[in-house]
Every structure is written in structure tokens, then in C-alpha cells.
CSV table of C-alpha atoms and ligand atoms in Angstrom, one decimal:
chain,number,residue,atom,x,y,z
A,1,UNK,CA,-141.1,170.8,189.6
A,2,UNK,CA,-143.9,173.2,188.9
A,3,UNK,CA,-143.6,175.3,185.7
A,4,UNK,CA,-145.5,178.3,184.4
A,5,UNK,CA,-145.6,178.3,180.6
A,6,UNK,CA,-146.9,181.6,179.3
A,7,UNK,CA,-148.2,181.7,175.8
A,8,UNK,CA,-149.1,178.0,176.2
A,9,UNK,CA,-151.9,178.2,173.7
A,10,UNK,CA,-149.7,179.5,170.9
A,11,UNK,CA,-147.7,177.6,168.4
A,12,UNK,CA,-144.4,176.8,170.3
A,13,UNK,CA,-146.0,177.1,173.7
A,14,UNK,CA,-148.5,174.3,173.1
A,15,UNK,CA,-145.9,172.1,171.5
A,16,UNK,CA,-143.8,172.7,174.7
A,17,UNK,CA,-146.7,171.7,176.9
A,18,UNK,CA,-147.2,168.5,174.9
A,19,UNK,CA,-143.5,167.8,174.9
A,20,UNK,CA,-143.0,168.3,178.7
A,21,UNK,CA,-146.1,166.2,179.7
A,22,UNK,CA,-144.8,163.3,177.5
A,23,UNK,CA,-141.2,163.5,178.5
A,24,UNK,CA,-141.1,164.8,182.0
A,25,UNK,CA,-143.9,163.1,184.0
A,26,UNK,CA,-142.8,164.5,187.3
A,27,UNK,CA,-143.3,168.1,186.0
A,28,UNK,CA,-146.6,169.9,186.5
A,29,UNK,CA,-147.5,172.7,184.2
A,30,UNK,CA,-149.7,175.8,184.3
A,31,UNK,CA,-150.3,177.3,180.9
A,32,UNK,CA,-151.2,181.0,181.0
A,33,UNK,CA,-152.5,182.6,177.8
A,34,UNK,CA,-154.5,185.6,177.0
A,35,UNK,CA,-156.0,183.8,173.9
A,36,UNK,CA,-155.3,186.6,171.6
A,37,UNK,CA,-156.1,185.9,167.9
A,38,UNK,CA,-152.9,183.7,167.9
A,39,UNK,CA,-153.9,181.6,171.0
A,40,UNK,CA,-156.0,178.6,170.3
A,41,UNK,CA,-157.2,176.5,173.3
A,42,UNK,CA,-158.1,173.6,171.0
A,43,UNK,CA,-154.3,173.1,170.6
A,44,UNK,CA,-154.4,172.0,174.2
A,45,UNK,CA,-157.6,169.9,174.0
A,46,UNK,CA,-155.8,166.5,174.5
A,47,UNK,CA,-154.2,167.6,177.8
A,48,UNK,CA,-156.8,169.8,179.3
A,49,UNK,CA,-157.9,167.1,181.8
A,50,UNK,CA,-154.3,165.9,182.4
A,51,UNK,CA,-153.7,165.7,186.2
A,52,UNK,CA,-150.4,167.6,185.8
A,53,UNK,CA,-151.9,170.4,183.8
A,54,UNK,CA,-154.0,173.5,184.4
A,55,UNK,CA,-154.9,176.2,181.9
A,56,UNK,CA,-155.4,179.8,183.1
A,57,UNK,CA,-156.7,182.6,180.8
A,58,UNK,CA,-154.8,185.7,181.6
A,59,UNK,CA,-152.6,188.6,180.5
A,60,UNK,CA,-148.8,188.8,181.3
A,61,UNK,CA,-149.1,192.5,181.5
A,62,UNK,CA,-151.9,192.3,184.2
A,63,UNK,CA,-149.7,192.8,187.3
A,64,UNK,CA,-152.4,192.1,189.9
A,65,UNK,CA,-153.5,188.8,188.2
A,66,UNK,CA,-150.0,187.7,187.6
A,67,UNK,CA,-148.9,188.2,191.2
A,68,UNK,CA,-152.1,186.5,192.5
A,69,UNK,CA,-151.3,183.5,190.3
A,70,UNK,CA,-147.7,183.3,191.6
A,71,UNK,CA,-149.0,183.6,195.1
A,72,UNK,CA,-151.4,180.7,194.5
A,73,UNK,CA,-149.1,178.3,192.6
A,74,UNK,CA,-145.5,178.6,194.0
A,75,UNK,CA,-143.7,178.1,190.7
A,76,UNK,CA,-140.2,176.6,190.5
A,77,UNK,CA,-139.6,178.1,187.0
A,78,UNK,CA,-141.2,180.2,184.4
A,79,UNK,CA,-140.8,179.8,180.6
A,80,UNK,CA,-142.0,182.9,178.8
A,81,UNK,CA,-143.4,182.2,175.3
A,82,UNK,CA,-146.1,184.8,175.5
A,83,UNK,CA,-145.6,187.5,172.9
A,84,UNK,CA,-146.9,189.2,169.8
A,85,UNK,CA,-144.9,187.2,167.3
A,86,UNK,CA,-145.8,188.2,163.7
A,87,UNK,CA,-143.4,190.6,162.0
A,88,UNK,CA,-146.0,191.8,159.4
A,89,UNK,CA,-148.4,192.7,162.2
A,90,UNK,CA,-145.7,194.7,164.0
A,91,UNK,CA,-145.1,196.8,160.9
A,92,UNK,CA,-148.8,197.8,160.9
A,93,UNK,CA,-149.4,198.1,164.7
A,94,UNK,CA,-146.2,198.3,166.8
A,95,UNK,CA,-147.8,199.4,170.1
A,96,UNK,CA,-149.1,196.1,171.3
A,97,UNK,CA,-145.7,194.5,170.6
A,98,UNK,CA,-144.0,196.9,173.0
A,99,UNK,CA,-146.7,196.4,175.7
A,100,UNK,CA,-146.8,192.6,175.6
A,101,UNK,CA,-143.2,191.8,174.7
A,102,UNK,CA,-141.4,194.3,176.9
A,103,UNK,CA,-143.8,195.2,179.7
A,104,UNK,CA,-145.2,191.7,180.0
A,105,UNK,CA,-141.7,190.3,180.4
A,106,UNK,CA,-141.0,192.9,183.1
A,107,UNK,CA,-144.2,192.0,185.0
A,108,UNK,CA,-143.3,188.3,185.0
A,109,UNK,CA,-139.8,189.0,186.2
A,110,UNK,CA,-141.1,191.2,189.0
A,111,UNK,CA,-143.3,188.4,190.1
A,112,UNK,CA,-140.3,186.0,189.9
A,113,UNK,CA,-138.4,188.3,192.2
A,114,UNK,CA,-141.2,188.7,194.6
A,115,UNK,CA,-141.9,185.0,194.9
A,116,UNK,CA,-138.3,183.8,194.6
A,117,UNK,CA,-138.9,181.7,191.5
A,118,UNK,CA,-135.8,179.5,190.8
A,119,UNK,CA,-135.6,180.3,187.0
A,120,UNK,CA,-137.0,182.7,184.5
A,121,UNK,CA,-136.4,181.5,181.0
A,122,UNK,CA,-137.0,184.0,178.2
A,123,UNK,CA,-137.8,182.5,174.8
A,124,UNK,CA,-136.0,184.8,172.4
A,125,UNK,CA,-135.4,184.9,168.7
A,126,UNK,CA,-132.5,185.1,166.2
A,127,UNK,CA,-134.2,188.2,164.8
A,128,UNK,CA,-132.5,190.3,167.5
A,129,UNK,CA,-129.2,189.9,165.6
A,130,UNK,CA,-130.6,191.6,162.5
A,131,UNK,CA,-129.8,190.0,159.2
A,132,UNK,CA,-126.7,188.5,157.3
A,133,UNK,CA,-125.8,189.1,153.7
A,134,UNK,CA,-126.8,186.5,151.1
A,135,UNK,CA,-123.4,186.3,149.6
A,136,UNK,CA,-121.5,185.5,152.8
A,137,UNK,CA,-122.5,181.9,153.8
A,138,UNK,CA,-119.5,181.8,156.1
A,139,UNK,CA,-121.2,184.3,158.5
A,140,UNK,CA,-123.5,182.9,161.2
A,141,UNK,CA,-125.1,184.5,164.3
A,142,UNK,CA,-123.2,183.6,167.5
A,143,UNK,CA,-124.2,184.7,171.0
A,144,UNK,CA,-121.6,187.4,170.7
A,145,UNK,CA,-123.1,188.9,167.5
A,146,UNK,CA,-124.3,192.5,168.3
A,147,UNK,CA,-128.0,193.2,168.7
A,148,UNK,CA,-129.1,195.0,165.6
A,149,UNK,CA,-132.9,194.9,165.0
A,150,UNK,CA,-134.9,195.6,161.9
A,151,UNK,CA,-138.7,195.4,162.7
A,152,UNK,CA,-140.7,196.7,165.6
A,153,UNK,CA,-141.2,193.0,166.5
A,154,UNK,CA,-137.5,192.2,166.7
A,155,UNK,CA,-136.8,195.5,168.5
A,156,UNK,CA,-139.4,194.5,171.2
A,157,UNK,CA,-137.9,191.1,171.6
A,158,UNK,CA,-134.4,192.6,171.8
A,159,UNK,CA,-135.6,195.0,174.5
A,160,UNK,CA,-137.1,192.1,176.4
A,161,UNK,CA,-133.7,190.2,176.2
A,162,UNK,CA,-131.8,193.3,177.4
A,163,UNK,CA,-134.3,193.7,180.3
A,164,UNK,CA,-133.9,190.1,181.2
A,165,UNK,CA,-130.1,190.4,181.3
A,166,UNK,CA,-130.4,193.6,183.4
A,167,UNK,CA,-132.6,191.8,186.0
A,168,UNK,CA,-129.9,189.2,186.3
A,169,UNK,CA,-127.1,191.7,186.7
A,170,UNK,CA,-129.0,194.1,189.0
A,171,UNK,CA,-131.2,191.9,191.0
A,172,UNK,CA,-129.4,188.5,190.6
A,173,UNK,CA,-132.6,187.1,189.1
A,174,UNK,CA,-131.7,183.5,187.9
A,175,UNK,CA,-132.4,183.9,184.2
A,176,UNK,CA,-131.6,182.1,181.0
A,177,UNK,CA,-132.3,183.2,177.4
A,178,UNK,CA,-132.7,181.1,174.2
A,179,UNK,CA,-132.5,182.7,170.8
A,180,UNK,CA,-134.0,180.3,168.2
A,181,UNK,CA,-134.3,180.4,164.4
A,182,UNK,CA,-137.6,179.9,162.5
A,183,UNK,CA,-139.7,177.1,163.8
A,184,UNK,CA,-142.2,175.0,161.9
A,185,UNK,CA,-144.4,172.0,162.7
A,186,UNK,CA,-147.9,171.2,164.1
A,187,UNK,CA,-150.2,174.0,165.5
A,188,UNK,CA,-148.4,176.8,163.6
A,189,UNK,CA,-150.9,179.6,163.0
A,190,UNK,CA,-151.7,180.0,159.3
A,191,UNK,CA,-150.4,183.6,159.0
A,192,UNK,CA,-146.8,182.4,159.0
A,193,UNK,CA,-145.0,181.3,155.8
A,194,UNK,CA,-145.2,177.5,156.0
A,195,UNK,CA,-148.7,177.0,157.3
A,196,UNK,CA,-150.0,179.8,155.2
A,197,UNK,CA,-148.6,178.2,152.1
A,198,UNK,CA,-149.9,174.7,153.0
A,199,UNK,CA,-153.4,175.9,153.7
A,200,UNK,CA,-153.6,178.1,150.7
A,201,UNK,CA,-152.2,175.5,148.3
A,202,UNK,CA,-154.8,173.0,149.6
A,203,UNK,CA,-157.5,175.5,148.4
A,204,UNK,CA,-155.6,176.1,145.1
A,205,UNK,CA,-155.2,179.8,146.1
A,206,UNK,CA,-152.2,181.9,144.9
A,207,UNK,CA,-149.2,181.7,147.2
A,208,UNK,CA,-147.9,185.2,148.0
A,209,UNK,CA,-144.0,185.2,148.0
A,210,UNK,CA,-142.5,188.5,149.1
A,211,UNK,CA,-140.0,190.2,146.8
A,212,UNK,CA,-137.9,187.7,144.8
A,213,UNK,CA,-138.3,184.9,147.3
A,214,UNK,CA,-134.6,184.6,147.8
A,215,UNK,CA,-134.6,185.7,151.5
A,216,UNK,CA,-133.1,182.9,153.6
A,217,UNK,CA,-134.5,181.5,156.9
A,218,UNK,CA,-132.9,178.8,159.1
A,219,UNK,CA,-135.7,176.3,159.8
A,220,UNK,CA,-136.0,174.1,162.9
A,221,UNK,CA,-138.7,171.5,163.7
A,222,UNK,CA,-140.6,172.8,166.7
A,223,UNK,CA,-140.0,169.7,168.8
A,224,UNK,CA,-136.2,170.2,168.6
A,225,UNK,CA,-136.7,173.7,169.9
A,226,UNK,CA,-138.8,172.4,172.8
A,227,UNK,CA,-136.1,169.8,173.6
A,228,UNK,CA,-133.5,172.6,173.7
A,229,UNK,CA,-135.5,174.7,176.2
A,230,UNK,CA,-136.0,171.7,178.4
A,231,UNK,CA,-132.3,171.1,178.4
A,232,UNK,CA,-131.5,174.7,179.2
A,233,UNK,CA,-134.0,174.6,182.1
A,234,UNK,CA,-132.3,171.5,183.5
A,235,UNK,CA,-128.6,172.0,182.7
A,236,UNK,CA,-128.2,175.6,181.4
A,237,UNK,CA,-126.0,178.1,183.2
A,238,UNK,CA,-127.8,180.9,184.9
A,239,UNK,CA,-127.3,184.3,183.2
A,240,UNK,CA,-126.4,182.7,179.8
A,241,UNK,CA,-127.8,183.1,176.3
A,242,UNK,CA,-128.1,180.0,174.1
A,243,UNK,CA,-128.6,180.2,170.3
A,244,UNK,CA,-130.7,177.4,169.0
A,245,UNK,CA,-130.8,176.4,165.3
A,246,UNK,CA,-130.0,173.5,163.1
A,247,UNK,CA,-127.9,174.6,160.1
A,248,UNK,CA,-130.9,174.4,157.9
A,249,UNK,CA,-130.9,177.4,155.6
A,250,UNK,CA,-133.5,177.6,152.8
A,251,UNK,CA,-134.7,180.4,150.5
A,252,UNK,CA,-138.4,181.1,150.9
A,253,UNK,CA,-138.9,180.1,147.3
A,254,UNK,CA,-137.3,176.7,148.0
A,255,UNK,CA,-139.6,176.2,151.0
A,256,UNK,CA,-142.7,177.0,149.0
A,257,UNK,CA,-141.7,174.8,146.1
A,258,UNK,CA,-141.0,171.9,148.5
A,259,UNK,CA,-144.5,172.3,150.0
A,260,UNK,CA,-146.1,172.4,146.6
A,261,UNK,CA,-144.2,169.2,145.6
A,262,UNK,CA,-145.3,167.4,148.8
A,263,UNK,CA,-148.9,168.3,148.1
A,264,UNK,CA,-148.7,167.5,144.3
A,265,UNK,CA,-149.7,171.1,143.4
A,266,UNK,CA,-148.2,173.1,140.5
A,267,UNK,CA,-145.5,175.7,141.0
A,268,UNK,CA,-147.7,178.1,139.0
A,269,UNK,CA,-149.6,178.8,142.2
A,270,UNK,CA,-146.6,181.0,143.3
A,271,UNK,CA,-147.3,184.7,143.0
A,272,UNK,CA,-144.5,187.2,143.7
A,273,UNK,CA,-145.9,190.2,145.7
A,274,UNK,CA,-144.6,193.5,147.1
A,275,UNK,CA,-141.7,192.9,149.5
A,276,UNK,CA,-142.0,193.2,153.3
A,277,UNK,CA,-140.8,196.6,154.6
A,278,UNK,CA,-137.3,196.3,156.1
A,279,UNK,CA,-137.3,192.6,155.1
A,280,UNK,CA,-134.3,190.8,156.7
A,281,UNK,CA,-132.2,189.0,154.1
A,282,UNK,CA,-130.8,186.0,155.8
A,283,UNK,CA,-130.8,184.4,159.3
A,284,UNK,CA,-128.4,181.6,160.2
A,285,UNK,CA,-127.6,180.4,163.7
A,286,UNK,CA,-124.4,179.0,165.0
A,287,UNK,CA,-125.5,176.5,167.7
A,288,UNK,CA,-122.0,175.5,168.8
A,289,UNK,CA,-122.5,176.7,172.4
A,290,UNK,CA,-125.6,174.7,173.2
A,291,UNK,CA,-124.2,171.7,171.4
A,292,UNK,CA,-120.9,171.7,173.3
A,293,UNK,CA,-122.2,172.7,176.7
A,294,UNK,CA,-125.5,170.9,176.8
A,295,UNK,CA,-125.2,168.2,174.1
A,296,UNK,CA,-128.2,169.5,172.2
A,297,UNK,CA,-128.5,168.6,168.6
A,298,UNK,CA,-131.5,168.8,166.3
A,299,UNK,CA,-133.1,165.4,165.5
A,300,UNK,CA,-135.4,166.2,162.6
A,301,UNK,CA,-134.0,166.8,159.1
A,302,UNK,CA,-136.0,169.3,157.1
A,303,UNK,CA,-137.2,166.8,154.6
A,304,UNK,CA,-138.7,164.6,157.3
A,305,UNK,CA,-140.0,167.6,159.3
A,306,UNK,CA,-141.8,169.2,156.3
A,307,UNK,CA,-143.4,165.9,155.4
A,308,UNK,CA,-144.6,165.4,159.0
A,309,UNK,CA,-145.9,169.0,159.0
A,310,UNK,CA,-147.7,168.7,155.7
A,311,UNK,CA,-149.2,165.4,156.9
A,312,UNK,CA,-150.3,167.1,160.1
A,313,UNK,CA,-152.2,169.8,158.2
A,314,UNK,CA,-153.8,167.2,156.0
A,315,UNK,CA,-155.0,165.3,159.1
A,316,UNK,CA,-156.1,168.3,161.1
A,317,UNK,CA,-158.2,170.3,158.7
A,318,UNK,CA,-160.7,171.1,161.4
A,319,UNK,CA,-157.9,172.8,163.4
A,320,UNK,CA,-157.0,175.3,160.7
A,321,UNK,CA,-160.4,175.6,159.0
A,322,UNK,CA,-161.8,176.7,162.4
A,323,UNK,CA,-159.1,179.4,162.4
A,324,UNK,CA,-159.8,180.5,158.9
A,325,UNK,CA,-163.5,180.7,159.7
A,326,UNK,CA,-162.9,182.3,163.1
A,327,UNK,CA,-164.7,179.5,165.0
A,328,UNK,CA,-161.7,178.8,167.2
A,329,UNK,CA,-162.4,181.9,169.1
A,330,UNK,CA,-165.5,180.3,170.6
A,331,UNK,CA,-163.4,177.4,171.9
A,332,UNK,CA,-162.7,178.8,175.4
A,333,UNK,CA,-166.5,179.2,176.0
A,334,UNK,CA,-167.0,175.6,174.8
A,335,UNK,CA,-164.3,174.1,177.0
A,336,UNK,CA,-164.7,176.3,180.0
A,337,UNK,CA,-168.2,177.9,179.8
A,338,UNK,CA,-169.8,175.3,182.1
A,339,UNK,CA,-166.9,174.4,184.3
A,340,UNK,CA,-167.0,175.4,187.9
A,341,UNK,CA,-164.1,177.3,189.4
A,342,UNK,CA,-162.4,175.0,191.9
A,343,UNK,CA,-160.2,177.4,193.8
B,9,NAD,P1,-147.6,182.6,168.7
B,9,NAD,O1,-148.0,184.0,168.3
B,9,NAD,O2,-148.1,181.4,168.0
B,9,NAD,O3,-148.0,182.4,170.3
B,9,NAD,C1,-148.0,183.5,171.2
B,9,NAD,C2,-149.0,183.2,172.3
B,9,NAD,O4,-148.9,184.2,173.3
B,9,NAD,C3,-150.5,183.1,171.8
B,9,NAD,O5,-151.1,182.0,172.3
B,9,NAD,C4,-151.1,184.4,172.5
B,9,NAD,O6,-152.4,184.2,172.8
B,9,NAD,C5,-150.2,184.6,173.7
B,9,NAD,N1,-150.2,186.0,174.2
B,9,NAD,C6,-150.1,187.1,173.4
B,9,NAD,N2,-150.1,188.2,174.3
B,9,NAD,C7,-150.3,187.7,175.5
B,9,NAD,C8,-150.4,188.3,176.8
B,9,NAD,N3,-150.4,189.7,176.9
B,9,NAD,N4,-150.6,187.5,177.9
B,9,NAD,C9,-150.6,186.2,177.8
B,9,NAD,N5,-150.5,185.5,176.6
B,9,NAD,C10,-150.4,186.3,175.5
B,9,NAD,O7,-146.0,182.7,168.8
B,9,NAD,P2,-145.0,181.5,168.7
B,9,NAD,O8,-144.5,181.3,167.3
B,9,NAD,O9,-145.5,180.3,169.4
B,9,NAD,O10,-143.8,182.1,169.5
B,9,NAD,C11,-143.6,181.9,170.9
B,9,NAD,C12,-142.4,182.6,171.4
B,9,NAD,O11,-141.2,182.2,170.7
B,9,NAD,C13,-142.5,184.1,171.1
B,9,NAD,O12,-141.9,184.8,172.2
B,9,NAD,C14,-141.6,184.3,169.9
B,9,NAD,O13,-141.0,185.6,169.9
B,9,NAD,C15,-140.6,183.2,170.1
B,9,NAD,N6,-140.0,182.7,168.9
B,9,NAD,C16,-140.7,182.2,167.8
B,9,NAD,C17,-140.2,181.6,166.7
B,9,NAD,C18,-141.0,181.1,165.6
B,9,NAD,O14,-140.4,180.7,164.6
B,9,NAD,N7,-142.3,181.0,165.7
B,9,NAD,C19,-138.8,181.6,166.6
B,9,NAD,C20,-138.0,182.0,167.7
B,9,NAD,C21,-138.6,182.6,168.8
B,10,TDX,O1,-146.9,185.5,153.0
B,10,TDX,C1,-145.7,185.5,153.3
B,10,TDX,N1,-144.8,185.5,152.2
B,10,TDX,C2,-143.5,185.5,152.4
B,10,TDX,O2,-142.7,185.5,151.4
B,10,TDX,C3,-145.2,185.4,154.6
B,10,TDX,C4,-146.2,185.4,155.8
B,10,TDX,C5,-143.9,185.4,154.8
B,10,TDX,N2,-143.0,185.5,153.7
B,10,TDX,C6,-141.6,185.5,154.0
B,10,TDX,C7,-141.1,186.5,154.9
B,10,TDX,C8,-139.9,185.8,155.6
B,10,TDX,O3,-138.7,186.0,154.8
B,10,TDX,O4,-141.3,184.2,154.5
B,10,TDX,C9,-140.3,184.3,155.5
B,10,TDX,C10,-140.8,183.8,156.9
B,10,TDX,O5,-141.8,184.7,157.3
B,10,TDX,P1,-142.6,184.5,158.6
B,10,TDX,O6,-143.2,183.1,158.6
B,10,TDX,O7,-143.5,185.7,158.8
B,10,TDX,O8,-141.4,184.5,159.7
B,10,TDX,P2,-140.3,185.5,160.1
B,10,TDX,O9,-140.6,186.9,159.7
B,10,TDX,O10,-139.0,184.9,159.6
B,10,TDX,O11,-140.4,185.4,161.7
B,10,TDX,C11,-140.5,184.1,162.3
B,10,TDX,O12,-139.3,183.6,162.8
B,10,TDX,C12,-138.7,184.3,163.9
B,10,TDX,C13,-141.5,184.2,163.5
B,10,TDX,O13,-142.7,184.7,163.0
B,10,TDX,C14,-141.0,185.0,164.6
B,10,TDX,O14,-141.9,185.0,165.7
B,10,TDX,C15,-139.6,184.4,165.0
B,10,TDX,O15,-139.1,185.2,166.0
């Protein structure tokens, strides 16, 4: 089995690479990543010389390069993690979200059609369903919940999902889609809530909580998401959407307080700031389908997951301090600058 993992130097993509190399020794992986500000090759340092792994720097919107890679590698399946992923950035600069998230997905699917790839898996998000009210805990997102987006980011992800379903219906492309709730864990870029709060608290800096901090997210430890995608690849039904989440709803304020408590830092570091424009109130996934059909269930309770995550950031200060200083952007040169091209 040969897999293309796009966005493999990003948060979830690199965790997926590590997960697959540990748990599926017969799978070989090519990670393709443009190394935008969110891509960090040092997250793949421990596997860069693994015999079943190859890293390729490239852009999913570059049709010529993508088709050449598919010609060279004969992939059995593609898992598309590559995306612009930060809601706040999409509010300031929507254009690149549309290009990467929609046109990049199209380019990959065109290559899958051309080279008869056996599966295209689109990594989607629960944000495509919009938000739920705070006072109706009985309501959850199912796969039948209508698409109803709030931000340019979620609109671009919803567009990509719709295009993926259209390629299945029109061209019979063998696709699957997962829609996951908020992930957390190692290698999470420190612009997102949990790693931002951990790294700022460690510097005793104020922690910016949007609005009143009562917005709710449904948190899933990243390894559980990787396991779900691996299961969908192996046993999922072609053409289907699977929601992934672990019934783990928390207000942002609760998450931030938990982090401060884990680090032994005072709650007085919390600073309420202007709310995000169009801020979704609550996300909550109903994972009944993936549980009943594929037997997936999350393994990591939030308390354990957040402790592991805080510990990881304490033990990997170089990883995030290089990001804060910008040094991580030299990493490609360091790792690849003096390597010869083999083919
Ligand atoms: P991330 O921003 O950490 O990683 C994205 C990666 O894609 C980066 O390494 C970046 O360099 C790469 N990339 C961007 N543009 C590219 C391009 N044109 N060509 C090739 N590579 C490109 O994001 P993440 O949090 O790891 O999310 C991965 C996927 O999972 C995204 O599709 C996101 O929408 C989805 N998702 C994320 C979450 C979450 O909580 N983080 C939840 C559900 C779904
Ligand atoms: O500084 C902050 N203060 C704050 O209160 C930041 C960065 C965020 N927040 C709030 C906004 C959200 O309610 O915390 C919550 C989580 O914010 P993010 O980490 O930016 O995640 P979110 O907007 O929920 O989107 C994430 O989950 C779904 C990922 O970034 C997406 O890629 C994924 O699709």
C-alpha cells in the first residue's frame, strides 16, 4: 500500500505520518507539503530517513508537479490534509483559503482520476455544519446536518467537501470524507487555542480569550483522529461521510483554566479580548455512524490528553521556540540543502 499524505508537515498530517509508520509497517508514505508558515519539517525529523517514507516539497495547486508525482509514484490512496486551516487568518485574507482548499482539492482529485488511484480521502471539519446553540445540549451534528458555514475557512472546506462528493457522483471517483471536531496534541502550531495558551502561559504572558470565553468546542486527541482516518481508509464505504468526535465539549474558558492549572500558573493571566467576527458558538459531533459501522471509539480522555499535551510542550521547547523565533523556516535548507536528488 502506497499512500500520499498531503499537508504531512502540518499538525494532524505529521501525527498521521507517525501513526501510520508505527501501526502499519507494510504501508509506505509520501508526505507532500508546501511548507507554508504552518508546515514544519522538524515535525518529521524522526522519520525522515525511514525506509518507508519520503518527503516532497510541493504545492497541491501545482497541476504539473502533482501529475508528475502521481506518474512517478503510483499511489494506492491519497489522504488530503493540506489546507489553510486557521479561521482568524481566513477572516483577514480569504483568497488563499479558496485557492488551496478548493482548487488544491480539485487538482488532487483530477490526478486521482488520471492515475486510477483507489481512494481519495478528504480530511474535512465539523465547521462545515455551522454552529449549535449553547442552550440546546441535546443537539449534535450528524452526517445529515445541513451544510451552513460561518467563516471563509469553513466555506472553503465545505466547498471542497461538495466538490469531492460531486467527483464521486459524476466520475465515480472512490472517495471518503471525514469531518472531525477540534484536535489537540503534539506538534500543534502555536496560533491555535491550546498551544497558544500553553506557550504564552509558560512565558507568563496574558492569555487572550475571545468574547466571554463561553463558546464551546468538542476536543479530540489527535491520535484518535489519525486512528479514525486509518479505519476509514481500510474499512470505510466509498462515497460516505464519517463524523469524528468524542463527546468532549468544553468552553474555551474551561480549557484555558485547565491549562493554567496543569502548569501551576494563575488564572489572572486570562485576558478577555474582542470577539472573533462571526464566532461560532458551539460545535458538537455525533460519532454514532463511525462507531457503529467501523467500531471506532476515542481512546484518550480529555484529562489524560491535555496532560500529555502540556507535557509534550514542556519537553519540546525547541520545537515551539523555533516557531516563535521564525528559525523553523530554515529547517528545509538544513535537512535537504546538501542532499542529492536520487530520481
Ligand atoms: P495545519 O495548518 O497545521 O497544516 C496544514 C499543512 O498543509 C501545513 O503543513 C501546510 O504547509 C500545508 N499546506 C498548506 N497549503 C498547501 C499547499 N498549497 N500545498 C501543499 N501543502 C500545503 O492544519 P491541521 O490542523 O493539521 O489540519 C489538517 C487538515 O485537517 C485541514 O484540512 C483541516 O481543515 C482539517 N481539520 C483540522 C482540525 C483541527 O482541529 N486542527 C479539525 C478538523 C479538520
Ligand atoms: O487566541 C484565541 N483565543 C480564543 O478565545 C484563539 C486562537 C482562539 N480562541 C477561541 C476561538 C474558538 O472558539 O478558541 C476556540 C478555538 O479556536 P481555534 O484554535 O482557532 O480553533 P477553531 O476556530 O475552533 O478551528 C479549529 O477546529 C476546526 C481548527 O483551527 C480548524 O482547522 C478545524 O477545522
